[in-house]
mmCIF file of C-alpha atoms in Angstrom:
data_model
loop_
_atom_site.group_PDB
_atom_site.id
_atom_site.type_symbol
_atom_site.label_atom_id
_atom_site.label_comp_id
_atom_site.label_asym_id
_atom_site.label_seq_id
_atom_site.Cartn_x
_atom_site.Cartn_y
_atom_site.Cartn_z
ATOM 1 C CA MET A 23 0.000 0.000 0.000
ATOM 2 C CA GLU A 24 1.001 3.600 -0.577
ATOM 3 C CA LEU A 25 0.070 6.886 1.053
ATOM 4 C CA ASN A 26 -3.167 8.521 -0.043
ATOM 5 C CA LEU A 27 -1.673 11.381 -2.041
ATOM 6 C CA GLU A 28 -3.269 13.440 -4.782
ATOM 7 C CA GLN A 29 -1.276 15.435 -7.290
ATOM 8 C CA ILE A 30 -1.004 19.112 -6.442
ATOM 9 C CA PRO A 31 -2.672 21.221 -9.165
ATOM 10 C CA ARG A 32 -0.308 22.838 -11.637
ATOM 11 C CA GLU A 33 -0.835 26.203 -13.306
ATOM 12 C CA LYS A 34 1.234 27.709 -16.112
ATOM 13 C CA THR A 35 0.934 31.079 -14.385
ATOM 14 C CA LEU A 36 -1.495 32.912 -12.096
ATOM 15 C CA THR A 37 -2.600 36.470 -11.560
ATOM 16 C CA LYS A 38 -2.805 37.795 -8.015
ATOM 17 C CA LYS A 39 -6.601 37.699 -8.179
ATOM 18 C CA GLU A 40 -6.645 34.096 -9.401
ATOM 19 C CA PHE A 41 -4.149 32.975 -6.757
ATOM 20 C CA LEU A 42 -6.111 34.561 -3.903
ATOM 21 C CA ARG A 43 -9.438 33.155 -5.082
ATOM 22 C CA LYS A 44 -8.398 29.636 -6.103
ATOM 23 C CA TYR A 45 -5.634 28.801 -3.635
ATOM 24 C CA PHE A 46 -5.009 31.246 -0.791
ATOM 25 C CA LYS A 47 -8.573 31.724 0.431
ATOM 26 C CA PRO A 48 -9.386 27.977 0.390
ATOM 27 C CA GLN A 49 -5.838 27.214 1.621
ATOM 28 C CA LYS A 50 -4.939 24.778 -1.147
ATOM 29 C CA PRO A 51 -1.426 24.111 -2.475
ATOM 30 C CA VAL A 52 -0.477 24.803 -6.084
ATOM 31 C CA VAL A 53 2.567 24.547 -8.346
ATOM 32 C CA ILE A 54 3.079 27.515 -10.680
ATOM 33 C CA GLU A 55 5.271 26.450 -13.572
ATOM 34 C CA HIS A 56 6.128 29.716 -15.350
ATOM 35 C CA PHE A 57 6.235 32.600 -12.910
ATOM 36 C CA ILE A 58 9.865 33.653 -12.434
ATOM 37 C CA GLU A 59 11.244 33.561 -15.953
ATOM 38 C CA ASP A 60 11.835 37.328 -15.852
ATOM 39 C CA TRP A 61 14.077 36.980 -12.772
ATOM 40 C CA PRO A 62 17.840 37.059 -13.423
ATOM 41 C CA ALA A 63 17.973 34.089 -11.023
ATOM 42 C CA TYR A 64 15.973 31.984 -13.493
ATOM 43 C CA SER A 65 18.870 31.907 -15.962
ATOM 44 C CA LYS A 66 21.773 32.504 -13.550
ATOM 45 C CA TRP A 67 21.164 30.419 -10.451
ATOM 46 C CA SER A 68 22.806 26.996 -10.529
ATOM 47 C CA LEU A 69 25.206 25.090 -8.321
ATOM 48 C CA ASP A 70 28.086 26.433 -10.419
ATOM 49 C CA TYR A 71 26.873 30.009 -9.954
ATOM 50 C CA MET A 72 26.529 29.535 -6.195
ATOM 51 C CA ASN A 73 30.054 28.155 -6.162
ATOM 52 C CA LYS A 74 31.224 31.301 -7.971
ATOM 53 C CA VAL A 75 29.535 33.873 -5.724
ATOM 54 C CA ALA A 76 29.611 32.048 -2.360
ATOM 55 C CA GLY A 77 32.355 29.430 -2.654
ATOM 56 C CA GLU A 78 34.381 30.773 0.263
ATOM 57 C CA VAL A 79 31.424 31.158 2.625
ATOM 58 C CA GLU A 80 31.210 28.583 5.441
ATOM 59 C CA VAL A 81 27.787 26.903 5.437
ATOM 60 C CA PRO A 82 25.932 24.911 8.136
ATOM 61 C CA LEU A 83 25.004 21.341 7.178
ATOM 62 C CA TYR A 84 22.276 19.032 8.471
ATOM 63 C CA ASP A 85 21.575 15.351 7.882
ATOM 64 C CA ASP A 86 18.844 12.887 8.828
ATOM 65 C CA ARG A 87 20.186 11.761 12.213
ATOM 66 C CA PRO A 88 17.534 11.696 14.969
ATOM 67 C CA VAL A 89 17.174 14.642 17.323
ATOM 68 C CA LYS A 90 19.316 14.305 20.448
ATOM 69 C CA HIS A 91 18.652 15.861 23.830
ATOM 70 C CA ASP A 92 21.992 17.664 23.948
ATOM 71 C CA GLU A 93 21.600 19.411 20.591
ATOM 72 C CA GLY A 94 20.318 22.970 20.425
ATOM 73 C CA PHE A 95 17.400 24.178 18.317
ATOM 74 C CA ASN A 96 18.435 23.926 14.615
ATOM 75 C CA GLU A 97 22.057 23.235 15.568
ATOM 76 C CA PRO A 98 24.052 22.117 12.466
ATOM 77 C CA HIS A 99 25.717 18.702 12.322
ATOM 78 C CA ALA A 100 28.739 19.888 10.312
ATOM 79 C CA LYS A 101 30.188 22.909 8.516
ATOM 80 C CA MET A 102 32.268 23.359 5.371
ATOM 81 C CA LYS A 103 32.898 25.949 2.693
ATOM 82 C CA MET A 104 30.218 26.231 0.012
ATOM 83 C CA LYS A 105 32.703 25.216 -2.713
ATOM 84 C CA GLU A 106 33.522 22.017 -0.816
ATOM 85 C CA TYR A 107 29.843 21.269 -0.280
ATOM 86 C CA ILE A 108 28.972 21.770 -3.956
ATOM 87 C CA GLN A 109 31.857 19.506 -4.945
ATOM 88 C CA LEU A 110 30.430 16.891 -2.567
ATOM 89 C CA LEU A 111 26.938 17.257 -4.093
ATOM 90 C CA LYS A 112 28.302 16.707 -7.578
ATOM 91 C CA SER A 113 30.584 13.806 -6.725
ATOM 92 C CA GLN A 114 28.329 11.474 -4.724
ATOM 93 C CA PRO A 115 25.005 11.096 -2.889
ATOM 94 C CA THR A 116 25.076 12.787 0.513
ATOM 95 C CA LYS A 117 22.625 13.253 3.344
ATOM 96 C CA TYR A 118 23.993 16.712 4.094
ATOM 97 C CA ARG A 119 21.613 19.593 3.447
ATOM 98 C CA ILE A 120 21.771 23.357 3.882
ATOM 99 C CA PHE A 121 18.729 24.513 5.827
ATOM 100 C CA LEU A 122 17.400 28.062 6.360
ATOM 101 C CA TRP A 123 20.391 29.846 4.816
ATOM 102 C CA ASN A 124 19.627 33.577 4.796
ATOM 103 C CA VAL A 125 20.441 35.118 1.407
ATOM 104 C CA LEU A 126 20.515 38.707 2.672
ATOM 105 C CA LYS A 127 22.902 37.913 5.503
ATOM 106 C CA GLU A 128 25.270 35.499 3.792
ATOM 107 C CA VAL A 129 25.491 36.696 0.150
ATOM 108 C CA PRO A 130 23.694 40.051 -0.199
ATOM 109 C CA GLN A 131 24.451 40.335 -3.930
ATOM 110 C CA LEU A 132 22.056 37.453 -4.618
ATOM 111 C CA GLN A 133 19.165 39.771 -3.733
ATOM 112 C CA LYS A 134 19.700 41.508 -7.081
ATOM 113 C CA ASP A 135 18.705 38.313 -8.862
ATOM 114 C CA PHE A 136 15.107 37.984 -7.634
ATOM 115 C CA LYS A 137 11.997 40.040 -6.912
ATOM 116 C CA TYR A 138 9.427 39.897 -4.155
ATOM 117 C CA PRO A 139 6.336 38.878 -6.149
ATOM 118 C CA ASP A 140 2.915 40.355 -5.484
ATOM 119 C CA PHE A 141 0.698 37.443 -4.490
ATOM 120 C CA GLY A 142 -1.567 39.710 -2.471
ATOM 121 C CA LEU A 143 0.228 38.788 0.767
ATOM 122 C CA ARG A 144 2.816 40.820 2.643
ATOM 123 C CA LEU A 145 6.031 38.847 2.306
ATOM 124 C CA MET A 146 8.675 38.970 5.055
ATOM 125 C CA LYS A 147 11.466 40.628 3.072
ATOM 126 C CA GLY A 148 14.144 39.992 5.668
ATOM 127 C CA LEU A 149 13.833 36.209 5.425
ATOM 128 C CA PRO A 150 14.611 34.862 1.942
ATOM 129 C CA MET A 151 15.986 31.411 2.784
ATOM 130 C CA LEU A 152 17.942 28.955 0.635
ATOM 131 C CA PHE A 153 17.822 25.155 0.971
ATOM 132 C CA PHE A 154 20.302 22.752 -0.680
ATOM 133 C CA GLY A 155 20.398 18.965 -0.834
ATOM 134 C CA GLY A 156 22.093 16.018 -2.505
ATOM 135 C CA SER A 157 20.565 13.005 -4.232
ATOM 136 C CA ASP A 158 18.121 11.163 -1.936
ATOM 137 C CA SER A 159 18.629 13.574 0.971
ATOM 138 C CA HIS A 160 15.413 14.611 2.680
ATOM 139 C CA THR A 161 13.855 16.615 5.459
ATOM 140 C CA PHE A 162 11.808 15.065 8.227
ATOM 141 C CA MET A 163 8.072 15.576 7.874
ATOM 142 C CA HIS A 164 7.500 18.856 9.689
ATOM 143 C CA TYR A 165 5.635 22.136 9.681
ATOM 144 C CA ASP A 166 7.175 25.549 10.243
ATOM 145 C CA ILE A 167 7.220 27.075 13.701
ATOM 146 C CA ASP A 168 5.384 30.215 12.531
ATOM 147 C CA LEU A 169 2.786 28.349 10.420
ATOM 148 C CA ALA A 170 3.575 30.779 7.585
ATOM 149 C CA ASN A 171 2.324 30.838 4.017
ATOM 150 C CA ILE A 172 5.355 29.630 2.042
ATOM 151 C CA PHE A 173 6.349 30.213 -1.582
ATOM 152 C CA HIS A 174 9.034 27.691 -2.496
ATOM 153 C CA PHE A 175 11.026 28.557 -5.651
ATOM 154 C CA HIS A 176 13.039 25.643 -7.001
ATOM 155 C CA PHE A 177 16.331 25.893 -8.890
ATOM 156 C CA GLU A 178 18.373 23.111 -10.498
ATOM 157 C CA GLY A 179 17.605 19.436 -10.111
ATOM 158 C CA LYS A 180 14.394 17.680 -9.174
ATOM 159 C CA LYS A 181 12.631 17.577 -5.831
ATOM 160 C CA GLN A 182 9.662 15.587 -4.503
ATOM 161 C CA CYS A 183 7.333 17.380 -2.076
ATOM 162 C CA ILE A 184 4.714 15.635 0.077
ATOM 163 C CA LEU A 185 2.253 17.836 1.977
ATOM 164 C CA PHE A 186 -0.449 17.257 4.578
ATOM 165 C CA PRO A 187 -2.847 19.840 6.023
ATOM 166 C CA GLN A 188 -3.072 20.230 9.795
ATOM 167 C CA SER A 189 -6.371 18.308 9.723
ATOM 168 C CA GLU A 190 -4.336 15.125 9.105
ATOM 169 C CA THR A 191 -1.997 15.604 12.084
ATOM 170 C CA LYS A 192 -3.836 12.953 14.119
ATOM 171 C CA PHE A 193 -2.668 10.285 11.631
ATOM 172 C CA LEU A 194 0.969 11.359 11.249
ATOM 173 C CA TYR A 195 2.591 10.238 14.541
ATOM 174 C CA LYS A 196 3.346 13.795 15.603
ATOM 175 C CA ILE A 197 5.971 14.173 18.329
ATOM 176 C CA PRO A 198 4.492 16.028 21.356
ATOM 177 C CA HIS A 199 5.907 19.507 22.065
ATOM 178 C CA SER A 200 7.538 19.512 18.642
ATOM 179 C CA LEU A 201 6.996 20.349 14.962
ATOM 180 C CA ILE A 202 7.973 16.963 13.503
ATOM 181 C CA THR A 203 6.604 13.453 13.155
ATOM 182 C CA ARG A 204 8.460 10.291 14.141
ATOM 183 C CA GLU A 205 11.846 10.614 12.477
ATOM 184 C CA ASP A 206 12.030 6.908 11.625
ATOM 185 C CA ILE A 207 9.091 7.133 9.210
ATOM 186 C CA ASP A 208 10.202 7.191 5.575
ATOM 187 C CA PHE A 209 7.408 9.225 4.012
ATOM 188 C CA ALA A 210 8.794 8.562 0.529
ATOM 189 C CA ASN A 211 8.280 4.814 1.092
ATOM 190 C CA PRO A 212 6.494 4.251 4.421
ATOM 191 C CA ASP A 213 5.999 0.905 6.135
ATOM 192 C CA LEU A 214 2.215 1.010 6.585
ATOM 193 C CA GLU A 215 2.216 -2.170 8.650
ATOM 194 C CA LYS A 216 4.479 -0.534 11.222
ATOM 195 C CA TRP A 217 2.707 2.847 10.965
ATOM 196 C CA PRO A 218 -0.928 1.863 10.239
ATOM 197 C CA ALA A 219 -2.466 5.259 11.049
ATOM 198 C CA LEU A 220 -0.844 6.664 7.900
ATOM 199 C CA LYS A 221 -3.370 4.687 5.850
ATOM 200 C CA ASN A 222 -6.003 7.198 6.993
ATOM 201 C CA ALA A 223 -4.056 10.347 6.082
ATOM 202 C CA ASN A 224 -4.928 12.268 2.923
ATOM 203 C CA GLY A 225 -2.179 14.426 1.480
ATOM 204 C CA HIS A 226 -0.679 15.954 -1.637
ATOM 205 C CA ILE A 227 2.396 15.363 -3.784
ATOM 206 C CA ALA A 228 4.299 17.286 -6.443
ATOM 207 C CA HIS A 229 7.610 17.060 -8.258
ATOM 208 C CA LEU A 230 9.464 20.325 -8.796
ATOM 209 C CA GLU A 231 11.906 21.275 -11.544
ATOM 210 C CA HIS A 232 13.899 24.420 -12.271
ATOM 211 C CA GLY A 233 11.691 27.513 -12.192
ATOM 212 C CA ASN A 234 8.672 25.902 -10.503
ATOM 213 C CA VAL A 235 7.030 27.658 -7.536
ATOM 214 C CA LEU A 236 5.194 25.648 -4.878
ATOM 215 C CA TYR A 237 2.694 27.418 -2.641
ATOM 216 C CA ILE A 238 2.479 25.716 0.773
ATOM 217 C CA PRO A 239 -0.550 26.959 2.764
ATOM 218 C CA GLU A 240 -0.453 27.958 6.422
ATOM 219 C CA GLY A 241 0.823 25.273 8.751
ATOM 220 C CA TYR A 242 0.965 22.488 6.160
ATOM 221 C CA TRP A 243 3.199 19.556 6.979
ATOM 222 C CA HIS A 244 5.904 19.099 4.334
ATOM 223 C CA HIS A 245 8.490 16.451 3.470
ATOM 224 C CA MET A 246 11.099 17.367 0.849
ATOM 225 C CA LYS A 247 13.216 14.768 -0.936
ATOM 226 C CA TYR A 248 15.926 15.724 -3.415
ATOM 227 C CA MET A 249 15.790 13.340 -6.361
ATOM 228 C CA THR A 250 18.954 14.963 -7.745
ATOM 229 C CA PRO A 251 21.307 17.610 -6.300
ATOM 230 C CA GLY A 252 19.657 21.010 -6.259
ATOM 231 C CA PHE A 253 18.445 23.964 -4.231
ATOM 232 C CA SER A 254 15.420 26.145 -3.575
ATOM 233 C CA MET A 255 14.530 29.495 -2.063
ATOM 234 C CA SER A 256 11.542 30.161 0.200
ATOM 235 C CA LEU A 257 9.712 33.427 0.789
ATOM 236 C CA ARG A 258 7.060 33.576 3.477
ATOM 237 C CA ALA A 259 4.091 35.572 4.707
ATOM 238 C CA ILE A 260 2.736 35.437 8.249
ATOM 239 C CA ALA A 261 -0.270 33.271 9.071
ATOM 240 C CA ARG A 262 -3.490 35.180 8.445
ATOM 241 C CA LYS A 263 -5.956 32.885 10.206
ATOM 242 C CA PRO A 264 -6.254 33.927 13.880
ATOM 243 C CA LYS A 265 -6.009 30.315 15.070
ATOM 244 C CA ASN A 266 -2.782 29.728 13.151
ATOM 245 C CA PHE A 267 -1.301 33.063 14.205
ATOM 246 C CA GLY A 268 -2.045 32.212 17.830
ATOM 247 C CA ARG A 269 -0.380 28.819 17.510
ATOM 248 C CA ALA A 270 2.656 30.466 15.911
ATOM 249 C CA VAL A 271 2.993 32.818 18.877
ATOM 250 C CA TYR A 272 2.673 29.849 21.272
ATOM 251 C CA ASN A 273 5.297 27.835 19.370
ATOM 252 C CA ILE A 274 7.825 30.667 19.234
ATOM 253 C CA PHE A 275 7.461 32.076 22.735
ATOM 254 C CA PHE A 276 6.579 28.995 24.800
ATOM 255 C CA MET A 277 6.696 25.573 23.142
ATOM 256 C CA ARG A 278 10.293 25.537 21.909
ATOM 257 C CA HIS A 279 11.610 26.992 25.185
ATOM 258 C CA PHE A 280 9.643 24.430 27.212
ATOM 259 C CA ASP A 281 10.993 21.614 25.058
ATOM 260 C CA ASN A 282 14.584 22.839 25.399
ATOM 261 C CA ALA A 283 14.173 23.112 29.185
ATOM 262 C CA MET A 284 12.844 19.562 29.382
ATOM 263 C CA ARG A 285 15.768 18.285 27.292
ATOM 264 C CA ARG A 286 18.201 19.869 29.740
ATOM 265 C CA TRP A 287 16.311 18.491 32.745
ATOM 266 C CA LYS A 288 15.356 14.990 31.588
ATOM 267 C CA GLY A 289 17.989 14.386 28.922
ATOM 268 C CA GLN A 290 17.478 11.492 26.489
ATOM 269 C CA LYS A 291 14.575 10.200 28.587
ATOM 270 C CA TRP A 292 12.549 13.200 27.422
ATOM 271 C CA ILE A 293 13.257 12.415 23.737
ATOM 272 C CA ASP A 294 12.439 8.722 24.242
ATOM 273 C CA TRP A 295 9.190 9.551 26.063
ATOM 274 C CA LYS A 296 8.090 11.863 23.251
ATOM 275 C CA ASN A 297 8.756 9.204 20.611
ATOM 276 C CA GLU A 298 6.786 6.601 22.555
ATOM 277 C CA GLU A 299 3.988 9.049 23.254
ATOM 278 C CA ALA A 300 3.659 9.859 19.534
ATOM 279 C CA VAL A 301 2.827 6.220 18.822
ATOM 280 C CA ARG A 302 0.599 5.779 21.877
ATOM 281 C CA ARG A 303 -1.489 8.872 21.190
ATOM 282 C CA THR A 304 -1.869 8.134 17.488
ATOM 283 C CA HIS A 305 -2.920 4.517 17.954
ATOM 284 C CA GLN A 306 -5.240 5.438 20.843
ATOM 285 C CA MET A 307 -6.968 7.930 18.578
ATOM 286 C CA ILE A 308 -7.389 5.261 15.878
ATOM 287 C CA LEU A 309 -8.941 2.839 18.403
ATOM 288 C CA GLN A 310 -11.356 5.516 19.592
ATOM 289 C CA LYS A 311 -12.336 6.240 16.013
ATOM 290 C CA GLN A 312 -12.971 2.541 15.324
ATOM 291 C CA ASN A 313 -15.150 2.234 18.430
ATOM 292 C CA LEU A 314 -17.426 5.122 17.542
#
């Protein structure tokens, strides 16, 4: 069996009015295929170009190792110069990814290569973030701490994106006091006998190529897998629904600090308890549903 995933709609292009009516207001994802072809980045941005303009910059790297109690929030697993990382991407498969790399801070000249598009939402112009990955590297299934509306612009290579709305959280083995699901679930090829609740989840899937833009609605879970080496840039707009905005405030100002405090106090026992609780709560919910 496979996950219940429907293809994300694809549009050649969209006007602001069409985007707001068809996708933002109903909070539905969409892939826009031809939207950034007037950006200099469309023709310039590649791994070779990044090597040219940022080769000497030291970059933080992340892989798919499980979260440990003694690691800080978003603490990198390794560091190397961008030129060394790009050489690694081109030479062999690697789990190392660059995550939340701020364009404005690290390589300001890259800002000249793109525009802030008018989708009818106020984009956070201080937070254009780049993401890089090698063949078969992936993120854990997660949603963003601020539950933002995300516009994900893909450059070079191919990437698979699996999304779930918050309504499906009860089936995803969410880790308590966290923004991720169980890290040992392979959402690209899940074991549905081991994780039976996933059979009930309804999600979305898309494959991105150079120049595609993926709109990820507020608070959507997302799992990104690089089919080939490549990179993307995300722009974001704050959550507009009061419920989502309130949860974002809770996550930022309470949840992550509580979780970090519990890691320091309980150590690995806290991580182990959360992993066990994710399974217990999910399967308990399924049993309750079956007994109704």
